[in-house]
CSV table of C-alpha atoms and ligand atoms in Angstrom, one decimal:
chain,number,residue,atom,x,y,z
L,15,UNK,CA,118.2,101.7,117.4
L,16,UNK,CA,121.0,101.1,114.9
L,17,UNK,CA,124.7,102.0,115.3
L,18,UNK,CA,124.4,105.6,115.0
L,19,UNK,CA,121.5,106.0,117.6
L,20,UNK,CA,118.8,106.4,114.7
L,21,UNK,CA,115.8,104.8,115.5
L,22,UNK,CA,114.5,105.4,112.4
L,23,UNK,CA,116.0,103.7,109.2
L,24,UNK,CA,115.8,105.7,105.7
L,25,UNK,CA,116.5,103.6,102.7
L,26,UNK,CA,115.8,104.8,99.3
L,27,UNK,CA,115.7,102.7,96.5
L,28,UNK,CA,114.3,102.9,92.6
L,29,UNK,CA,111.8,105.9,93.7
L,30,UNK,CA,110.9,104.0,97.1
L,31,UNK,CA,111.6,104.9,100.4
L,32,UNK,CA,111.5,102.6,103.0
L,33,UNK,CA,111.3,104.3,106.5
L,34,UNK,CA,112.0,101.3,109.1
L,35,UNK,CA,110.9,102.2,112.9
L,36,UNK,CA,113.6,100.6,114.9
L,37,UNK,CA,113.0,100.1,118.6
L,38,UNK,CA,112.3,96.2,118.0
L,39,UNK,CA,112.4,95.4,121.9
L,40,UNK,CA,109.4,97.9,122.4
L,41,UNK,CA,107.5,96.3,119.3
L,42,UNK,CA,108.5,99.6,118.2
L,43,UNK,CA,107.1,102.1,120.6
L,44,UNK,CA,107.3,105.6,120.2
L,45,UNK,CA,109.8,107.7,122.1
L,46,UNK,CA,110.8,111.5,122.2
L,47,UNK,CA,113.8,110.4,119.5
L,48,UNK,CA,111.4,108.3,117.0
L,49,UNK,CA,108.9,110.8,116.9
L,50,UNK,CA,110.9,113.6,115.8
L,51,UNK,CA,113.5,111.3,113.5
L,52,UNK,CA,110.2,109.7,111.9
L,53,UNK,CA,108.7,113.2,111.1
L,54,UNK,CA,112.0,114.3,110.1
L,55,UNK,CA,112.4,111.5,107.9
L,56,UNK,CA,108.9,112.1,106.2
L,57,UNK,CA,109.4,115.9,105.7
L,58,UNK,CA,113.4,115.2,103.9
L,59,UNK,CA,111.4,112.3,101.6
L,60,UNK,CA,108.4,114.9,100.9
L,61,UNK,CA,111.2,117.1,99.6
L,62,UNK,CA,113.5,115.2,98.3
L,63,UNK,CA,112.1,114.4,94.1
L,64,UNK,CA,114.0,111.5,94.0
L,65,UNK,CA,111.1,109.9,96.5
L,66,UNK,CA,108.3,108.6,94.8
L,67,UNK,CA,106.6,106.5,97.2
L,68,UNK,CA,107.1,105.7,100.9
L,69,UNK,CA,106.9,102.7,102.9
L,70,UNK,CA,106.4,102.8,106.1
L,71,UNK,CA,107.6,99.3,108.4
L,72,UNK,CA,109.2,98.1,112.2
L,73,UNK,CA,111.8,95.8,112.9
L,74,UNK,CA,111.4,92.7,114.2
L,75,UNK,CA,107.8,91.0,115.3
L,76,UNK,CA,105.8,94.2,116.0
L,77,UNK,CA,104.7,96.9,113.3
L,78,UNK,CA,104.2,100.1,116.5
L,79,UNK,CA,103.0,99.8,120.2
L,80,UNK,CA,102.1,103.2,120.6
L,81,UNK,CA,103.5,105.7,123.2
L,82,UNK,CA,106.6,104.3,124.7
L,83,UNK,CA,104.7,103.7,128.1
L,84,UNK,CA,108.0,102.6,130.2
L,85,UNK,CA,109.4,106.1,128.6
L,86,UNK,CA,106.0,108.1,129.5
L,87,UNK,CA,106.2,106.3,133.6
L,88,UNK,CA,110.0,107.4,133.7
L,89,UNK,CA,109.7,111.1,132.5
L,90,UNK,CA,107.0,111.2,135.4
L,91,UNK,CA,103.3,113.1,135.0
L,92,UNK,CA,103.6,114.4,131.2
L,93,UNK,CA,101.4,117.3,129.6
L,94,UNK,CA,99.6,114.6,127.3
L,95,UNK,CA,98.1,117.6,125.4
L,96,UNK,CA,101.6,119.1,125.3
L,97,UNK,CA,103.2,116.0,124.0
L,98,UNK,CA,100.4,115.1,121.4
L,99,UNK,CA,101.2,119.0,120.0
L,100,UNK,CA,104.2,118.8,119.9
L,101,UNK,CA,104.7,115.3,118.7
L,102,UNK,CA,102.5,112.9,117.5
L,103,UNK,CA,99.9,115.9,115.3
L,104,UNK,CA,102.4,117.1,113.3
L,105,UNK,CA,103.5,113.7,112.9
L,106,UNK,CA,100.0,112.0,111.5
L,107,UNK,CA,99.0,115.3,109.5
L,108,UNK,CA,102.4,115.0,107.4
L,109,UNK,CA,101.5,111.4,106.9
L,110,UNK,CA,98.0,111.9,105.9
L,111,UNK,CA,98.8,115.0,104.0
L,112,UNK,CA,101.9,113.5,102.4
L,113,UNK,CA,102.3,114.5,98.6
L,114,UNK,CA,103.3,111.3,97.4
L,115,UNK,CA,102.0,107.8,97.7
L,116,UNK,CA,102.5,105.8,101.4
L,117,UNK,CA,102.2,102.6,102.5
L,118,UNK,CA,102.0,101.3,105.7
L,119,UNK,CA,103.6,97.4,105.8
L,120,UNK,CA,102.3,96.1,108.7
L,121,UNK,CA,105.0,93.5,110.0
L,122,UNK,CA,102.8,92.8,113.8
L,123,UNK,CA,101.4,94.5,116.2
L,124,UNK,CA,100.2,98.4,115.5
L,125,UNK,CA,98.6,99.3,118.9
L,126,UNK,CA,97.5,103.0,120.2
L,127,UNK,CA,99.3,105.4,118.6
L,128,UNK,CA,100.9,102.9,116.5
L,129,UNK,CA,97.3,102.0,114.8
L,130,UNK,CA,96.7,105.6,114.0
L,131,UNK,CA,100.2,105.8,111.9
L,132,UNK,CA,99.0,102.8,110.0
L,133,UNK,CA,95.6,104.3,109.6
L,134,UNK,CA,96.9,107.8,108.9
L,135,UNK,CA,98.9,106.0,105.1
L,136,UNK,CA,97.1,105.5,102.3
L,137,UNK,CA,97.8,101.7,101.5
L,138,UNK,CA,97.9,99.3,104.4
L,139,UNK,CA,99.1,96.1,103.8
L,140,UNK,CA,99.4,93.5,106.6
L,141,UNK,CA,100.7,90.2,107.8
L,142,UNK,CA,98.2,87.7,108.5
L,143,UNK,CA,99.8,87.5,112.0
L,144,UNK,CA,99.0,91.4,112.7
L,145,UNK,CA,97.2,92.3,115.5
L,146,UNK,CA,95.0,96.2,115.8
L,147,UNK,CA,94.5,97.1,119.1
L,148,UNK,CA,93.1,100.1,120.5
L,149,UNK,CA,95.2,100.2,123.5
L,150,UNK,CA,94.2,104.0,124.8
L,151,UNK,CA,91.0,102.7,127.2
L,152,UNK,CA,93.4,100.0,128.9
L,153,UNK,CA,95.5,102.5,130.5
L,154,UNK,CA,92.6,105.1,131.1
L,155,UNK,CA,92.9,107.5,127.8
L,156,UNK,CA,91.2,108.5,124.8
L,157,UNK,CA,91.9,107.5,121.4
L,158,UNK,CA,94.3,110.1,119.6
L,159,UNK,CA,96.9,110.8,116.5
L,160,UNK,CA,94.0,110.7,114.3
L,161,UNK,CA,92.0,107.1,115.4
L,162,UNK,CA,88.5,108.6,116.2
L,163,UNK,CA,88.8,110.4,112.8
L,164,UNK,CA,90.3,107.2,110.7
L,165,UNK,CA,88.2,104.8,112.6
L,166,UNK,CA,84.6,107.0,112.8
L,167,UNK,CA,85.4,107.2,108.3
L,168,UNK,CA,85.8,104.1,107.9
L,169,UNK,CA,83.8,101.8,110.4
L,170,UNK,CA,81.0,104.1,111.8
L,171,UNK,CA,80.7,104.8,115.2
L,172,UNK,CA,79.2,101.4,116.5
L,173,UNK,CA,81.9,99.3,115.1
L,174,UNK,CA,84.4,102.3,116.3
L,175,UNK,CA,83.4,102.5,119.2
L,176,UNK,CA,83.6,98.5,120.0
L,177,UNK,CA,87.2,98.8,118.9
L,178,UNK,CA,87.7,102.2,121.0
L,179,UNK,CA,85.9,101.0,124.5
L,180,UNK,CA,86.6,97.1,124.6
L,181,UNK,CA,90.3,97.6,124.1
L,182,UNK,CA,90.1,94.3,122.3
L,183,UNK,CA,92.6,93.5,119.1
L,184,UNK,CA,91.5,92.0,115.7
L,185,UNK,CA,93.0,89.8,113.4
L,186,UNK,CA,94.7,91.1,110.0
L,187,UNK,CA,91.8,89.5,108.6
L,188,UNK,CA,89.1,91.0,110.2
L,189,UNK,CA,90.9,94.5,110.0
L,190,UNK,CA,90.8,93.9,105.8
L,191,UNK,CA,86.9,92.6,106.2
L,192,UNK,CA,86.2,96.1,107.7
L,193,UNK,CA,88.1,98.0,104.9
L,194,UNK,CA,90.8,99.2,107.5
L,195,UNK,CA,93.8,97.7,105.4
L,196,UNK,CA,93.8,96.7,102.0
L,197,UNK,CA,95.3,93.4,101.6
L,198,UNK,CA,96.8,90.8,104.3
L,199,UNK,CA,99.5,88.0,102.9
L,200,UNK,CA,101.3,85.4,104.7
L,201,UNK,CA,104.1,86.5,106.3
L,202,UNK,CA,107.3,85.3,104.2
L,203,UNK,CA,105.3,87.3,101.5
L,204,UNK,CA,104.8,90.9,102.8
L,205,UNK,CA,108.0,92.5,101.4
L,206,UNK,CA,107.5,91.3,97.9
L,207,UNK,CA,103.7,92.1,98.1
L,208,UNK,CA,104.3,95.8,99.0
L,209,UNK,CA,107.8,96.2,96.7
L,210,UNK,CA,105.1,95.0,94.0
L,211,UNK,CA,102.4,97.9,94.5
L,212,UNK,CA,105.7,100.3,95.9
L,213,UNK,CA,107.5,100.1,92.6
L,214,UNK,CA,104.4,100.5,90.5
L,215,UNK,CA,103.4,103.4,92.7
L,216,UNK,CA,106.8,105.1,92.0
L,217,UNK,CA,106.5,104.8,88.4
L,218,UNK,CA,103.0,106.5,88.3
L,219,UNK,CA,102.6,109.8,87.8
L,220,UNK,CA,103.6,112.1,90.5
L,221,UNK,CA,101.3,115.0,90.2
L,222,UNK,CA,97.9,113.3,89.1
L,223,UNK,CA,98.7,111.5,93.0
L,224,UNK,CA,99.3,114.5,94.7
L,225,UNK,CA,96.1,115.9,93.2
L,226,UNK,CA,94.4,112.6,93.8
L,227,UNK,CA,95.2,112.1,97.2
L,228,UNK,CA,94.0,116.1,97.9
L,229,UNK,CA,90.8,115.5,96.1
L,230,UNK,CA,89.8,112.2,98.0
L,231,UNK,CA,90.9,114.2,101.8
L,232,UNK,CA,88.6,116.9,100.8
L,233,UNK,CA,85.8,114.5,99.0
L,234,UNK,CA,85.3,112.7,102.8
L,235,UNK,CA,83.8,116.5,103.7
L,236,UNK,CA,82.9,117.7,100.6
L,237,UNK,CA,79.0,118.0,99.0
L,238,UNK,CA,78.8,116.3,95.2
L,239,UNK,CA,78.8,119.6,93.7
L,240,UNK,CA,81.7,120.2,95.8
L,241,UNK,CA,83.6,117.4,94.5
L,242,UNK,CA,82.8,117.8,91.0
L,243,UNK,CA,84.2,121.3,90.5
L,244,UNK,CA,87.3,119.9,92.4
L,245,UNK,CA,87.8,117.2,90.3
L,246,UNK,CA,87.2,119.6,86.9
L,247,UNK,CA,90.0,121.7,88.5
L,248,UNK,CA,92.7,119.1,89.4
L,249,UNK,CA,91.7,117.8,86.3
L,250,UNK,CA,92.6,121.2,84.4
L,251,UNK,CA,96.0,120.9,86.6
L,252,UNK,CA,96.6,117.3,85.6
L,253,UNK,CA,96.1,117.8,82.3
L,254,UNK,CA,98.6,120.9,81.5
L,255,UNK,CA,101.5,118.3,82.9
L,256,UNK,CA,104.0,117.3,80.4
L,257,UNK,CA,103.6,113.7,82.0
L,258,UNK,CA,99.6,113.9,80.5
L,259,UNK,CA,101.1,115.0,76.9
L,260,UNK,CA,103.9,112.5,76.6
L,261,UNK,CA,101.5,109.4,78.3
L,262,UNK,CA,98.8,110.5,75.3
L,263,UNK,CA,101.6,110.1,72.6
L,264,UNK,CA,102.5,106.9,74.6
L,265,UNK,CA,99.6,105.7,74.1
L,266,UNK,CA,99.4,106.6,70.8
L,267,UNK,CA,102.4,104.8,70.0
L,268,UNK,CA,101.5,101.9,72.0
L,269,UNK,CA,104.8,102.3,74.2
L,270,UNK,CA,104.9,102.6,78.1
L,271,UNK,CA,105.0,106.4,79.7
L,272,UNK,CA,107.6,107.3,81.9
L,273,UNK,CA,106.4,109.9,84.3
L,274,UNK,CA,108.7,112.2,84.8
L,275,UNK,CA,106.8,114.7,87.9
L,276,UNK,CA,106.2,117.7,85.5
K,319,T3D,O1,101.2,112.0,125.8
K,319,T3D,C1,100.9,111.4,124.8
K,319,T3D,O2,101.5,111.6,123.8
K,319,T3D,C2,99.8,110.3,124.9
K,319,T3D,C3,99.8,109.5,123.7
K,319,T3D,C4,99.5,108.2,123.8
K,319,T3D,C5,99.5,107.4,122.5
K,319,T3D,C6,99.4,105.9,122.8
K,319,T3D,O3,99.9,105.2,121.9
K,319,T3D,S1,98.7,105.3,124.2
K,319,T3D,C7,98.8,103.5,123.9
K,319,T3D,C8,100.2,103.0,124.2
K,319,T3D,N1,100.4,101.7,123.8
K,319,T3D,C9,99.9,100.6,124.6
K,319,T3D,O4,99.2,100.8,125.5
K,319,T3D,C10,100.3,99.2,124.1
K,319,T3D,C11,101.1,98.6,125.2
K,319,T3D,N2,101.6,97.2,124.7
K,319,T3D,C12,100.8,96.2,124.8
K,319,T3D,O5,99.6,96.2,125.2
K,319,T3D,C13,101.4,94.9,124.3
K,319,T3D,O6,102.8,95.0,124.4
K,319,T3D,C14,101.0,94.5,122.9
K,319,T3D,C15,99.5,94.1,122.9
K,319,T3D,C16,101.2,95.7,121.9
K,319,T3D,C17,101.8,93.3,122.4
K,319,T3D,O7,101.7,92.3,123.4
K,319,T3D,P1,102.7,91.0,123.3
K,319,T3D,O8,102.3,90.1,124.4
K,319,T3D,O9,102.8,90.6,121.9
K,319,T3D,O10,104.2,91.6,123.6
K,319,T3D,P2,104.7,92.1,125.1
K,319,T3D,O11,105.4,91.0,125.7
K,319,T3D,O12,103.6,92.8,125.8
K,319,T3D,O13,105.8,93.2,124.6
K,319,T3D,C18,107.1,92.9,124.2
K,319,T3D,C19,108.0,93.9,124.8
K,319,T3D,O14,107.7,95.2,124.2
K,319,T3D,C20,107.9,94.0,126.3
K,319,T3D,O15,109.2,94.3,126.8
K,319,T3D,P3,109.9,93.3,127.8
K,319,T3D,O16,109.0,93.0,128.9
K,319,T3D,O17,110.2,92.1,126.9
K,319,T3D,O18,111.1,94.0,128.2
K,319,T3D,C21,107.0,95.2,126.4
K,319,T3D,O19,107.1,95.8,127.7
K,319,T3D,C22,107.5,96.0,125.3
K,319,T3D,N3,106.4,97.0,124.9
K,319,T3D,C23,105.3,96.7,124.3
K,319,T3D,N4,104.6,97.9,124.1
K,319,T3D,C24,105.3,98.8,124.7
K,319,T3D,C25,106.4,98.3,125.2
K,319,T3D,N5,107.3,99.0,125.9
K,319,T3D,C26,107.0,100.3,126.0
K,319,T3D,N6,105.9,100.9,125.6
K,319,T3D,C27,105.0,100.2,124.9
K,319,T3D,N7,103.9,100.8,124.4
């Protein structure tokens, strides 16, 4: 938590937002404050046109642990299902939903809860020190915030459910063998790894990625007939944009576009 009491810090820079969870002495564990701030943060940056890209990080040595457990044990018995309604749903859906490229920067540990945020962004990028872990069985719950759905896509059940049931953690490398994060780099390198793909992300084209983004959500339940007439439409939208008429003559005139959102 900074001065101020925010435990979430919002810095915006050329188009890139960098939301920084800051509990560092929890590896970043969520409590009642930094689930609403964080949420709070995403819905200002979905708004705000200036945002073209967000990146999502912790402070210090861990990326997220998940539900702040010493918070959870202090509070006494919680509703779970209460507190995943209220909190940590709206949370994850504005993440996975978000209009605009994200990019989760994973600085350490993401366990629990704090996996599914990294899972629920569209770029993952981590340290080769990082460690996954689902954490839910050790302490006697289920997954949640969106892990059976992430994990289930990605790995299958088999490999889901090793992760889900043994409670064990894997390596940053292991985690970009199974296609859960894109890329892992040494760790004096993250920050200039994800700035690279951040910046180039903010000076694409904003509405061809909102109507990407939508189009590969729906695709994961969608038939090929399905898809195809999606695509033709978003393609129709895409291609009435100002940004598609002034990146043809750009090309044209062998110059670079400058996207502009319209
Ligand atoms: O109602 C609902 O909403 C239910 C929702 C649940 C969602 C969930 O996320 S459930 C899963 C919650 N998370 C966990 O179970 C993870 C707990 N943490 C750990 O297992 C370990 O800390 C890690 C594997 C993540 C990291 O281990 P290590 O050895 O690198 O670090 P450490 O020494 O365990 O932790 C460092 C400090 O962070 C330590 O504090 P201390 O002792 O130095 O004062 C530790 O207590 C604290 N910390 C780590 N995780 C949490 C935490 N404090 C509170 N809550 C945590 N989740």
């Amino acid at each position: 938590m900074d001065k101020n009491g925010q435990t979430v810090e919002y810095e915006l820079s050329e188009g890139v937002l960098t939301l920084t969870l800051n509990r560092p002495e929890t590896l970043n564990a969520f409590d009642d404050a930094m689930l609403t701030e964080l949420l709070a943060a995403l819905r200002k940056g979905a708004e705000d046109d200036a945002v073209r890209v967000v990146v999502l990080t912790g402070k210090g040595r861990g990326f997220c642990a998940g539900q702040d457990l010493k918070a959870y044990l202090a509070k006494g018995p919680v509703d779970a299902k209460e507190h995943l309604i209220t909190f940590y749903i709206p949370l994850i859906q504005t993440l996975a939903e978000f209009p605009k490229p994200t990019i989760a920067q994973i600085n350490g540990v993401a366990a629990g809860a704090g996996m599914s945020l990294a899972l629920a962004a569209d770029l993952k990028v981590a340290t080769r020190d990082a460690k996954f872990i689902q954490a839910f069985s050790r302490i006697g719950l289920v997954p949640d915030s969106g892990s059976t759905h992430f994990l289930t896509r990605t790995l299958g059940p088999a490999r889901a459910l090793e992760l889900m049931l043994l409670g064990e953690s894997i390596d940053a490398d292991t985690a970009c063998r199974w296609g859960l994060v894109n890329r892992v780099v040494d760790p004096p390198e993250l920050t200039d790894a994800v700035g690279a793909w951040a910046r180039k992300l903010a000076a694409g084209p904003p509405v061809a990625f909102a109507l990407t983004k939508a189009l590969v959500r729906r695709a994961a339940s969608a038939t090929l007939a399905e898809s195809l007439a999606d695509e033709a439409e978003s393609q129709g939208r895409a291609a009435r944009t100002e940004d598609h008429q002034d990146a043809l003559l750009a090309f044209a005139q062998k110059t670079v576009p400058v996207f502009k959102g319209r």
